[in-house]
């Protein structure tokens, strides 16, 4: 392709900068409001940066609601569910791609079929089953419900399918069992896919609203997303505080996202190509 | 011969056991917590149940009842309205952004990152901000007034504008994801195709129309399908922004399913509505797969 001229590049940068600014505007607005007093938030004269930044909005919110509890719950659930998901689904994906046995593909089809079924369709029977097992309003119930999704198995299988069988054959000749092959050959090579699944699972569970809303009634059990919603309901007029709490809830995701954005891009891209 | 086939049988049985042992830890959980509820949901839709008293078989009564319900019938139309616009404009926006970002520009990773970020931002935070931005005297309407629009829309407070407002937020949130899908596909198009077209004298618009778009059809197929499924089952964003209101103006199918189950405690009606949602999504997916051969070209 021919090289682009300087004016062309400048125009492109201007267009991109404008689009990016437009996309980030709501989030920047949230950041700006989070260090304002309430009257400044509602003021018709708008400043991106207030004269008197209210940094103490960020300390006040910890006193108003049990935010530390909510953060702890969210971290706990996210870590446990992500760990179970990565372990069991990479294990299963290996079975679905590298072990040959009767009925394997039928079984996998069952998994894939559930990806297309909206959660709303089986949310209620799932809930009443959990209710029978006395697992509603408990972290265990939520963990069990979220840990075994088809998506993880699907994503990991995509990767193992591309892993050459010769590598595993060589392992077998060297006397490795199938489990040895999985732990010593397949798993180390799957690191990028595992990173992708970890990030996706982390973001999904951290941001999940409907699941915790249905399952958790007790305040001690609630997650950060429910906590912020609760905060909004109680202090709806105090927008500065509401925004500070919202910004706070975005920080862990932002960190994970910036640290692992390469894996994000890979994950999205590979899900798209294979369709 | 005999000995060999016996050995083969035991080998294949061993393989089966090993294979199943890999799948089992995940499958047990999947079977109990996903598959059984899916099957159970079929049964619930033909019974009357409040979750406590005994279940009663009622045949298609639940389906008849929800199709008499004005709110449910309305919710189908609203979901369709929301989905059609979300799918079309998200697709255009993500394709446009991907084409822009597919050029050799320094620092494009920063732009890509920024545009993708709304996708990972939580719906709770997103809903708070957008609800404020959409207020009658909020930043968006103030801006619209400042450029001379005397009567800007009422957005989430107006029955006519609430769904367009939700569509805007939904596109904003998801376009980054599909932009990346398109970007990956764009990078896979061999540059020799463009070079050949250039030698033949094709201008950039012609190249876009006869190379880029056809080469992207498999991705477009994926994007349209994912967007369709996702927008038909949209819940979190709508619930957090409007709770289906004002009135029932933005009560879409998922919201109706939720309301019937957890507000009216009518499990049968909720499950019947869920079945309808499932059938619509399944029919649309099947239809898209049928149409696939007509317009998708795999290289």
PDB file of C-alpha atoms in Angstrom, chain A:
ATOM      1  CA  UNK A   1       0.000   0.000   0.000  1.00  0.00           C
ATOM      2  CA  UNK A   2       1.181   3.485  -0.648  1.00  0.00           C
ATOM      3  CA  UNK A   3       2.296   5.535   2.330  1.00  0.00           C
ATOM      4  CA  UNK A   4      -0.188   8.068   3.617  1.00  0.00           C
ATOM      5  CA  UNK A   5       0.479  11.777   3.396  1.00  0.00           C
ATOM      6  CA  UNK A   6       0.871  13.955   6.452  1.00  0.00           C
ATOM      7  CA  UNK A   7      -2.412  15.900   6.101  1.00  0.00           C
ATOM      8  CA  UNK A   8      -4.268  12.604   5.713  1.00  0.00           C
ATOM      9  CA  UNK A   9      -2.720  11.266   8.907  1.00  0.00           C
ATOM     10  CA  UNK A  10      -3.541  14.452  10.788  1.00  0.00           C
ATOM     11  CA  UNK A  11      -7.189  14.235   9.753  1.00  0.00           C
ATOM     12  CA  UNK A  12      -7.299  10.605  10.854  1.00  0.00           C
ATOM     13  CA  UNK A  13      -5.851  11.470  14.246  1.00  0.00           C
ATOM     14  CA  UNK A  14      -8.348  14.268  14.726  1.00  0.00           C
ATOM     15  CA  UNK A  15     -11.279  11.994  13.825  1.00  0.00           C
ATOM     16  CA  UNK A  16     -10.027   9.241  16.114  1.00  0.00           C
ATOM     17  CA  UNK A  17      -9.371  11.644  18.975  1.00  0.00           C
ATOM     18  CA  UNK A  18     -12.876  13.085  18.659  1.00  0.00           C
ATOM     19  CA  UNK A  19     -14.526   9.657  18.593  1.00  0.00           C
ATOM     20  CA  UNK A  20     -12.483   8.481  21.553  1.00  0.00           C
ATOM     21  CA  UNK A  21     -13.291  11.607  23.537  1.00  0.00           C
ATOM     22  CA  UNK A  22     -16.976  11.147  22.749  1.00  0.00           C
ATOM     23  CA  UNK A  23     -16.834   7.515  23.882  1.00  0.00           C
ATOM     24  CA  UNK A  24     -15.053   8.340  27.108  1.00  0.00           C
ATOM     25  CA  UNK A  25     -17.166  11.421  27.853  1.00  0.00           C
ATOM     26  CA  UNK A  26     -19.692   9.699  30.167  1.00  0.00           C
ATOM     27  CA  UNK A  27     -16.905   8.073  32.168  1.00  0.00           C
ATOM     28  CA  UNK A  28     -14.884  11.272  32.407  1.00  0.00           C
ATOM     29  CA  UNK A  29     -18.028  13.067  33.458  1.00  0.00           C
ATOM     30  CA  UNK A  30     -18.472  10.481  36.214  1.00  0.00           C
ATOM     31  CA  UNK A  31     -14.896  11.028  37.350  1.00  0.00           C
ATOM     32  CA  UNK A  32     -15.370  14.773  37.386  1.00  0.00           C
ATOM     33  CA  UNK A  33     -18.658  14.564  39.310  1.00  0.00           C
ATOM     34  CA  UNK A  34     -17.085  12.256  41.877  1.00  0.00           C
ATOM     35  CA  UNK A  35     -14.947  15.090  43.240  1.00  0.00           C
ATOM     36  CA  UNK A  36     -17.703  17.706  43.284  1.00  0.00           C
ATOM     37  CA  UNK A  37     -20.178  18.860  45.886  1.00  0.00           C
ATOM     38  CA  UNK A  38     -23.817  18.088  45.105  1.00  0.00           C
ATOM     39  CA  UNK A  39     -24.604  21.664  44.168  1.00  0.00           C
ATOM     40  CA  UNK A  40     -21.688  21.680  41.754  1.00  0.00           C
ATOM     41  CA  UNK A  41     -22.925  18.476  40.105  1.00  0.00           C
ATOM     42  CA  UNK A  42     -26.288  20.081  39.399  1.00  0.00           C
ATOM     43  CA  UNK A  43     -24.855  23.484  38.551  1.00  0.00           C
ATOM     44  CA  UNK A  44     -25.596  24.774  35.046  1.00  0.00           C
ATOM     45  CA  UNK A  45     -22.096  26.171  34.733  1.00  0.00           C
ATOM     46  CA  UNK A  46     -19.952  23.170  33.987  1.00  0.00           C
ATOM     47  CA  UNK A  47     -16.297  22.701  34.926  1.00  0.00           C
ATOM     48  CA  UNK A  48     -14.437  19.486  34.258  1.00  0.00           C
ATOM     49  CA  UNK A  49     -12.289  20.175  37.285  1.00  0.00           C
ATOM     50  CA  UNK A  50     -13.942  21.860  40.304  1.00  0.00           C
ATOM     51  CA  UNK A  51     -12.231  24.700  42.163  1.00  0.00           C
ATOM     52  CA  UNK A  52     -12.493  22.780  45.397  1.00  0.00           C
ATOM     53  CA  UNK A  53     -11.998  19.087  44.586  1.00  0.00           C
ATOM     54  CA  UNK A  54     -13.926  17.011  47.120  1.00  0.00           C
ATOM     55  CA  UNK A  55     -11.456  14.164  47.518  1.00  0.00           C
ATOM     56  CA  UNK A  56     -13.192  13.320  50.782  1.00  0.00           C
ATOM     57  CA  UNK A  57     -16.140  11.961  48.789  1.00  0.00           C
ATOM     58  CA  UNK A  58     -13.974   8.901  48.422  1.00  0.00           C
ATOM     59  CA  UNK A  59     -13.520   8.440  52.152  1.00  0.00           C
ATOM     60  CA  UNK A  60     -17.108   9.316  53.097  1.00  0.00           C
ATOM     61  CA  UNK A  61     -18.616   6.440  51.106  1.00  0.00           C
ATOM     62  CA  UNK A  62     -16.828   3.863  53.237  1.00  0.00           C
ATOM     63  CA  UNK A  63     -18.667   5.194  56.297  1.00  0.00           C
ATOM     64  CA  UNK A  64     -22.118   5.406  54.729  1.00  0.00           C
ATOM     65  CA  UNK A  65     -22.502   1.775  53.641  1.00  0.00           C
ATOM     66  CA  UNK A  66     -20.545  -1.395  54.504  1.00  0.00           C
ATOM     67  CA  UNK A  67     -18.485  -0.918  51.355  1.00  0.00           C
ATOM     68  CA  UNK A  68     -15.515  -2.915  52.659  1.00  0.00           C
ATOM     69  CA  UNK A  69     -17.829  -5.895  53.178  1.00  0.00           C
ATOM     70  CA  UNK A  70     -19.194  -5.598  49.626  1.00  0.00           C
ATOM     71  CA  UNK A  71     -15.735  -5.314  48.124  1.00  0.00           C
ATOM     72  CA  UNK A  72     -14.583  -8.329  50.110  1.00  0.00           C
ATOM     73  CA  UNK A  73     -17.594 -10.375  48.954  1.00  0.00           C
ATOM     74  CA  UNK A  74     -17.061  -9.411  45.337  1.00  0.00           C
ATOM     75  CA  UNK A  75     -13.369 -10.259  45.458  1.00  0.00           C
ATOM     76  CA  UNK A  76     -14.078 -13.573  47.165  1.00  0.00           C
ATOM     77  CA  UNK A  77     -16.788 -14.661  44.723  1.00  0.00           C
ATOM     78  CA  UNK A  78     -14.858 -13.477  41.697  1.00  0.00           C
ATOM     79  CA  UNK A  79     -11.676 -15.297  42.681  1.00  0.00           C
ATOM     80  CA  UNK A  80     -13.362 -18.579  43.635  1.00  0.00           C
ATOM     81  CA  UNK A  81     -15.639 -18.733  40.592  1.00  0.00           C
ATOM     82  CA  UNK A  82     -12.851 -17.786  38.203  1.00  0.00           C
ATOM     83  CA  UNK A  83     -10.587 -20.462  39.682  1.00  0.00           C
ATOM     84  CA  UNK A  84     -13.231 -23.204  39.417  1.00  0.00           C
ATOM     85  CA  UNK A  85     -14.118 -22.122  35.922  1.00  0.00           C
ATOM     86  CA  UNK A  86     -10.563 -22.108  34.639  1.00  0.00           C
ATOM     87  CA  UNK A  87      -9.686 -25.444  36.250  1.00  0.00           C
ATOM     88  CA  UNK A  88     -12.737 -27.492  35.368  1.00  0.00           C
ATOM     89  CA  UNK A  89     -13.388 -26.031  31.948  1.00  0.00           C
ATOM     90  CA  UNK A  90      -9.812 -26.395  30.706  1.00  0.00           C
ATOM     91  CA  UNK A  91      -9.856 -29.960  31.997  1.00  0.00           C
ATOM     92  CA  UNK A  92     -13.134 -30.693  30.235  1.00  0.00           C
ATOM     93  CA  UNK A  93     -12.017 -28.913  27.074  1.00  0.00           C
ATOM     94  CA  UNK A  94      -8.978 -31.182  26.917  1.00  0.00           C
ATOM     95  CA  UNK A  95     -11.266 -34.210  27.148  1.00  0.00           C
ATOM     96  CA  UNK A  96     -13.494 -32.802  24.415  1.00  0.00           C
ATOM     97  CA  UNK A  97     -10.629 -32.144  22.026  1.00  0.00           C
ATOM     98  CA  UNK A  98      -7.852 -34.646  22.752  1.00  0.00           C
ATOM     99  CA  UNK A  99      -9.549 -37.789  24.064  1.00  0.00           C
ATOM    100  CA  UNK A 100     -11.547 -39.943  21.699  1.00  0.00           C
ATOM    101  CA  UNK A 101     -14.622 -41.739  22.992  1.00  0.00           C
ATOM    102  CA  UNK A 102     -18.168 -42.491  22.001  1.00  0.00           C
ATOM    103  CA  UNK A 103     -20.745 -39.743  22.490  1.00  0.00           C
ATOM    104  CA  UNK A 104     -18.106 -37.062  22.965  1.00  0.00           C
ATOM    105  CA  UNK A 105     -19.379 -34.770  20.248  1.00  0.00           C
ATOM    106  CA  UNK A 106     -23.017 -35.213  21.284  1.00  0.00           C
ATOM    107  CA  UNK A 107     -22.067 -34.164  24.785  1.00  0.00           C
ATOM    108  CA  UNK A 108     -20.221 -31.129  23.503  1.00  0.00           C
ATOM    109  CA  UNK A 109     -23.229 -30.156  21.414  1.00  0.00           C
ATOM    110  CA  UNK A 110     -25.255 -30.026  24.634  1.00  0.00           C
ATOM    111  CA  UNK A 111     -22.794 -27.512  26.033  1.00  0.00           C
ATOM    112  CA  UNK A 112     -22.857 -25.345  22.934  1.00  0.00           C
ATOM    113  CA  UNK A 113     -26.658 -25.409  22.768  1.00  0.00           C
ATOM    114  CA  UNK A 114     -26.918 -23.857  26.219  1.00  0.00           C
ATOM    115  CA  UNK A 115     -24.822 -20.867  25.130  1.00  0.00           C
ATOM    116  CA  UNK A 116     -27.693 -19.752  22.908  1.00  0.00           C
ATOM    117  CA  UNK A 117     -30.322 -20.227  25.630  1.00  0.00           C
ATOM    118  CA  UNK A 118     -30.870 -16.953  27.490  1.00  0.00           C
ATOM    119  CA  UNK A 119     -30.343 -17.264  31.221  1.00  0.00           C
ATOM    120  CA  UNK A 120     -33.844 -15.881  31.812  1.00  0.00           C
ATOM    121  CA  UNK A 121     -35.245 -19.104  30.366  1.00  0.00           C
ATOM    122  CA  UNK A 122     -33.892 -21.316  33.147  1.00  0.00           C
ATOM    123  CA  UNK A 123     -33.190 -18.727  35.838  1.00  0.00           C
ATOM    124  CA  UNK A 124     -36.425 -19.528  37.645  1.00  0.00           C
ATOM    125  CA  UNK A 125     -36.164 -23.360  37.815  1.00  0.00           C
ATOM    126  CA  UNK A 126     -32.537 -22.868  38.837  1.00  0.00           C
ATOM    127  CA  UNK A 127     -33.650 -20.540  41.591  1.00  0.00           C
ATOM    128  CA  UNK A 128     -36.355 -22.859  42.902  1.00  0.00           C
ATOM    129  CA  UNK A 129     -33.910 -25.761  42.843  1.00  0.00           C
ATOM    130  CA  UNK A 130     -31.396 -23.727  44.838  1.00  0.00           C
ATOM    131  CA  UNK A 131     -34.217 -22.798  47.169  1.00  0.00           C
ATOM    132  CA  UNK A 132     -34.975 -26.500  47.771  1.00  0.00           C
ATOM    133  CA  UNK A 133     -31.287 -27.099  48.487  1.00  0.00           C
ATOM    134  CA  UNK A 134     -31.280 -24.118  50.903  1.00  0.00           C
ATOM    135  CA  UNK A 135     -28.627 -22.438  48.802  1.00  0.00           C
ATOM    136  CA  UNK A 136     -30.466 -19.180  48.124  1.00  0.00           C
ATOM    137  CA  UNK A 137     -28.922 -16.201  49.903  1.00  0.00           C
ATOM    138  CA  UNK A 138     -25.649 -18.052  50.318  1.00  0.00           C
ATOM    139  CA  UNK A 139     -22.371 -17.558  48.520  1.00  0.00           C
ATOM    140  CA  UNK A 140     -22.111 -21.288  47.881  1.00  0.00           C
ATOM    141  CA  UNK A 141     -25.312 -21.293  45.835  1.00  0.00           C
ATOM    142  CA  UNK A 142     -24.145 -18.421  43.674  1.00  0.00           C
ATOM    143  CA  UNK A 143     -20.729 -20.024  43.184  1.00  0.00           C
ATOM    144  CA  UNK A 144     -22.281 -23.316  42.078  1.00  0.00           C
ATOM    145  CA  UNK A 145     -24.626 -21.547  39.720  1.00  0.00           C
ATOM    146  CA  UNK A 146     -21.948 -19.437  38.017  1.00  0.00           C
ATOM    147  CA  UNK A 147     -18.988 -21.817  37.899  1.00  0.00           C
ATOM    148  CA  UNK A 148     -20.024 -24.266  35.213  1.00  0.00           C
ATOM    149  CA  UNK A 149     -20.799 -22.217  32.159  1.00  0.00           C
ATOM    150  CA  UNK A 150     -20.428 -23.591  28.657  1.00  0.00           C
ATOM    151  CA  UNK A 151     -18.521 -20.517  27.552  1.00  0.00           C
ATOM    152  CA  UNK A 152     -15.314 -21.501  29.349  1.00  0.00           C
ATOM    153  CA  UNK A 153     -15.346 -25.012  27.917  1.00  0.00           C
ATOM    154  CA  UNK A 154     -16.023 -23.607  24.464  1.00  0.00           C
ATOM    155  CA  UNK A 155     -13.208 -21.057  24.623  1.00  0.00           C
ATOM    156  CA  UNK A 156     -10.610 -23.517  25.924  1.00  0.00           C
ATOM    157  CA  UNK A 157     -11.627 -26.157  23.399  1.00  0.00           C
ATOM    158  CA  UNK A 158     -11.016 -23.662  20.593  1.00  0.00           C
ATOM    159  CA  UNK A 159      -7.426 -23.457  21.759  1.00  0.00           C
ATOM    160  CA  UNK A 160      -6.807 -27.173  22.359  1.00  0.00           C
ATOM    161  CA  UNK A 161      -8.162 -27.949  18.885  1.00  0.00           C
ATOM    162  CA  UNK A 162      -5.327 -25.903  17.408  1.00  0.00           C
ATOM    163  CA  UNK A 163      -2.731 -27.769  19.471  1.00  0.00           C
ATOM    164  CA  UNK A 164      -0.945 -30.317  17.219  1.00  0.00           C
ATOM    165  CA  UNK A 165      -1.620 -33.935  18.191  1.00  0.00           C
ATOM    166  CA  UNK A 166       2.015 -34.810  17.445  1.00  0.00           C
ATOM    167  CA  UNK A 167       3.080 -32.939  20.571  1.00  0.00           C
ATOM    168  CA  UNK A 168       0.859 -35.115  22.735  1.00  0.00           C
ATOM    169  CA  UNK A 169       1.845 -38.250  20.826  1.00  0.00           C
ATOM    170  CA  UNK A 170       5.448 -37.468  21.670  1.00  0.00           C
ATOM    171  CA  UNK A 171       4.468 -37.151  25.308  1.00  0.00           C
ATOM    172  CA  UNK A 172       2.750 -40.548  25.216  1.00  0.00           C
ATOM    173  CA  UNK A 173       5.827 -42.160  23.701  1.00  0.00           C
ATOM    174  CA  UNK A 174       7.876 -40.646  26.516  1.00  0.00           C
ATOM    175  CA  UNK A 175       5.608 -42.489  28.919  1.00  0.00           C
ATOM    176  CA  UNK A 176       3.334 -39.656  30.039  1.00  0.00           C
ATOM    177  CA  UNK A 177      -0.222 -40.574  30.951  1.00  0.00           C
ATOM    178  CA  UNK A 178      -3.069 -38.491  29.516  1.00  0.00           C
ATOM    179  CA  UNK A 179      -3.100 -36.459  32.731  1.00  0.00           C
ATOM    180  CA  UNK A 180       0.646 -35.955  32.483  1.00  0.00           C
ATOM    181  CA  UNK A 181       0.152 -34.752  28.935  1.00  0.00           C
ATOM    182  CA  UNK A 182      -2.474 -32.288  30.091  1.00  0.00           C
ATOM    183  CA  UNK A 183      -0.489 -30.861  32.990  1.00  0.00           C
ATOM    184  CA  UNK A 184       2.978 -30.899  31.468  1.00  0.00           C
ATOM    185  CA  UNK A 185       2.360 -30.180  27.797  1.00  0.00           C
ATOM    186  CA  UNK A 186      -1.125 -28.824  27.049  1.00  0.00           C
ATOM    187  CA  UNK A 187      -1.682 -26.578  30.060  1.00  0.00           C
ATOM    188  CA  UNK A 188       1.613 -24.641  29.866  1.00  0.00           C
ATOM    189  CA  UNK A 189       0.968 -23.957  26.172  1.00  0.00           C
ATOM    190  CA  UNK A 190      -2.570 -22.802  26.920  1.00  0.00           C
ATOM    191  CA  UNK A 191      -1.444 -19.890  29.100  1.00  0.00           C
ATOM    192  CA  UNK A 192      -2.731 -17.158  26.753  1.00  0.00           C
ATOM    193  CA  UNK A 193      -6.175 -18.793  26.526  1.00  0.00           C
ATOM    194  CA  UNK A 194      -6.272 -19.278  30.267  1.00  0.00           C
ATOM    195  CA  UNK A 195      -5.445 -15.613  30.704  1.00  0.00           C
ATOM    196  CA  UNK A 196      -8.283 -14.727  28.342  1.00  0.00           C
ATOM    197  CA  UNK A 197     -10.775 -16.908  30.191  1.00  0.00           C
ATOM    198  CA  UNK A 198      -9.594 -15.558  33.560  1.00  0.00           C
ATOM    199  CA  UNK A 199     -10.120 -11.977  32.473  1.00  0.00           C
ATOM    200  CA  UNK A 200     -13.521 -12.622  30.928  1.00  0.00           C
ATOM    201  CA  UNK A 201     -14.696 -14.536  33.953  1.00  0.00           C
ATOM    202  CA  UNK A 202     -13.367 -11.886  36.325  1.00  0.00           C
ATOM    203  CA  UNK A 203     -15.150  -9.066  34.533  1.00  0.00           C
ATOM    204  CA  UNK A 204     -18.401 -11.016  34.165  1.00  0.00           C
ATOM    205  CA  UNK A 205     -18.628 -11.983  37.820  1.00  0.00           C
ATOM    206  CA  UNK A 206     -17.425  -8.627  39.141  1.00  0.00           C
ATOM    207  CA  UNK A 207     -20.027  -6.803  37.056  1.00  0.00           C
ATOM    208  CA  UNK A 208     -22.868  -9.299  37.448  1.00  0.00           C
ATOM    209  CA  UNK A 209     -25.982  -7.631  38.728  1.00  0.00           C
ATOM    210  CA  UNK A 210     -29.006  -9.831  38.051  1.00  0.00           C
ATOM    211  CA  UNK A 211     -27.539 -12.978  39.639  1.00  0.00           C
ATOM    212  CA  UNK A 212     -26.623 -11.419  43.004  1.00  0.00           C
ATOM    213  CA  UNK A 213     -29.822  -9.378  42.970  1.00  0.00           C
ATOM    214  CA  UNK A 214     -31.948 -12.521  42.814  1.00  0.00           C
ATOM    215  CA  UNK A 215     -29.788 -14.630  45.101  1.00  0.00           C
ATOM    216  CA  UNK A 216     -28.648 -12.342  47.926  1.00  0.00           C
ATOM    217  CA  UNK A 217     -31.047 -10.753  50.385  1.00  0.00           C
ATOM    218  CA  UNK A 218     -28.874 -10.334  53.460  1.00  0.00           C
ATOM    219  CA  UNK A 219     -26.686  -7.235  53.457  1.00  0.00           C
ATOM    220  CA  UNK A 220     -23.650  -9.245  54.593  1.00  0.00           C
ATOM    221  CA  UNK A 221     -23.858 -11.353  51.444  1.00  0.00           C
ATOM    222  CA  UNK A 222     -24.176  -8.546  48.942  1.00  0.00           C
ATOM    223  CA  UNK A 223     -21.648  -7.643  46.283  1.00  0.00           C
ATOM    224  CA  UNK A 224     -20.222  -4.305  45.248  1.00  0.00           C
ATOM    225  CA  UNK A 225     -22.716  -3.858  42.391  1.00  0.00           C
ATOM    226  CA  UNK A 226     -25.675  -4.412  44.719  1.00  0.00           C
ATOM    227  CA  UNK A 227     -24.019  -2.157  47.254  1.00  0.00           C
ATOM    228  CA  UNK A 228     -23.750   0.717  44.827  1.00  0.00           C
ATOM    229  CA  UNK A 229     -27.337   0.254  43.733  1.00  0.00           C
ATOM    230  CA  UNK A 230     -28.335   0.293  47.399  1.00  0.00           C
ATOM    231  CA  UNK A 231     -26.285   3.434  47.888  1.00  0.00           C
ATOM    232  CA  UNK A 232     -28.013   5.091  44.951  1.00  0.00           C
ATOM    233  CA  UNK A 233     -31.406   4.257  46.408  1.00  0.00           C
ATOM    234  CA  UNK A 234     -30.505   5.682  49.830  1.00  0.00           C
ATOM    235  CA  UNK A 235     -28.503   8.745  48.848  1.00  0.00           C
ATOM    236  CA  UNK A 236     -29.957   9.534  45.455  1.00  0.00           C
ATOM    237  CA  UNK A 237     -29.543  13.268  45.908  1.00  0.00           C
ATOM    238  CA  UNK A 238     -25.880  13.033  46.840  1.00  0.00           C
ATOM    239  CA  UNK A 239     -24.571  12.600  43.355  1.00  0.00           C
ATOM    240  CA  UNK A 240     -20.961  13.326  44.250  1.00  0.00           C
ATOM    241  CA  UNK A 241     -20.905  10.343  46.575  1.00  0.00           C
ATOM    242  CA  UNK A 242     -22.814   8.102  44.168  1.00  0.00           C
ATOM    243  CA  UNK A 243     -20.294   8.895  41.438  1.00  0.00           C
ATOM    244  CA  UNK A 244     -17.353   8.301  43.770  1.00  0.00           C
ATOM    245  CA  UNK A 245     -18.752   4.870  44.631  1.00  0.00           C
ATOM    246  CA  UNK A 246     -19.262   4.120  40.942  1.00  0.00           C
ATOM    247  CA  UNK A 247     -15.725   5.151  40.060  1.00  0.00           C
ATOM    248  CA  UNK A 248     -14.444   2.963  42.867  1.00  0.00           C
ATOM    249  CA  UNK A 249     -16.312  -0.063  41.496  1.00  0.00           C
ATOM    250  CA  UNK A 250     -14.705   0.454  38.089  1.00  0.00           C
ATOM    251  CA  UNK A 251     -11.114   0.534  39.332  1.00  0.00           C
ATOM    252  CA  UNK A 252     -10.465  -3.246  39.703  1.00  0.00           C
ATOM    253  CA  UNK A 253     -11.897  -3.889  36.254  1.00  0.00           C
ATOM    254  CA  UNK A 254      -9.840  -1.056  34.818  1.00  0.00           C
ATOM    255  CA  UNK A 255      -6.658  -2.499  36.304  1.00  0.00           C
ATOM    256  CA  UNK A 256      -7.410  -6.023  35.060  1.00  0.00           C
ATOM    257  CA  UNK A 257      -8.349  -4.606  31.691  1.00  0.00           C
ATOM    258  CA  UNK A 258      -5.186  -2.537  31.246  1.00  0.00           C
ATOM    259  CA  UNK A 259      -2.957  -5.351  32.489  1.00  0.00           C
ATOM    260  CA  UNK A 260      -4.535  -7.957  30.254  1.00  0.00           C
ATOM    261  CA  UNK A 261      -5.868  -6.027  27.290  1.00  0.00           C
ATOM    262  CA  UNK A 262      -3.716  -8.085  24.929  1.00  0.00           C
ATOM    263  CA  UNK A 263      -5.532 -11.236  26.061  1.00  0.00           C
ATOM    264  CA  UNK A 264      -8.868  -9.493  25.824  1.00  0.00           C
ATOM    265  CA  UNK A 265      -8.245  -8.606  22.221  1.00  0.00           C
ATOM    266  CA  UNK A 266      -7.084 -12.143  21.480  1.00  0.00           C
ATOM    267  CA  UNK A 267     -10.106 -13.642  23.187  1.00  0.00           C
ATOM    268  CA  UNK A 268     -12.637 -11.477  21.377  1.00  0.00           C
ATOM    269  CA  UNK A 269     -10.847 -11.960  18.078  1.00  0.00           C
ATOM    270  CA  UNK A 270     -10.696 -15.753  18.322  1.00  0.00           C
ATOM    271  CA  UNK A 271     -14.342 -16.058  19.358  1.00  0.00           C
ATOM    272  CA  UNK A 272     -15.273 -14.042  16.291  1.00  0.00           C
ATOM    273  CA  UNK A 273     -13.221 -15.845  13.696  1.00  0.00           C
ATOM    274  CA  UNK A 274     -14.398 -19.281  14.659  1.00  0.00           C
ATOM    275  CA  UNK A 275     -17.977 -18.046  15.028  1.00  0.00           C
TER     276      UNK A 275
END
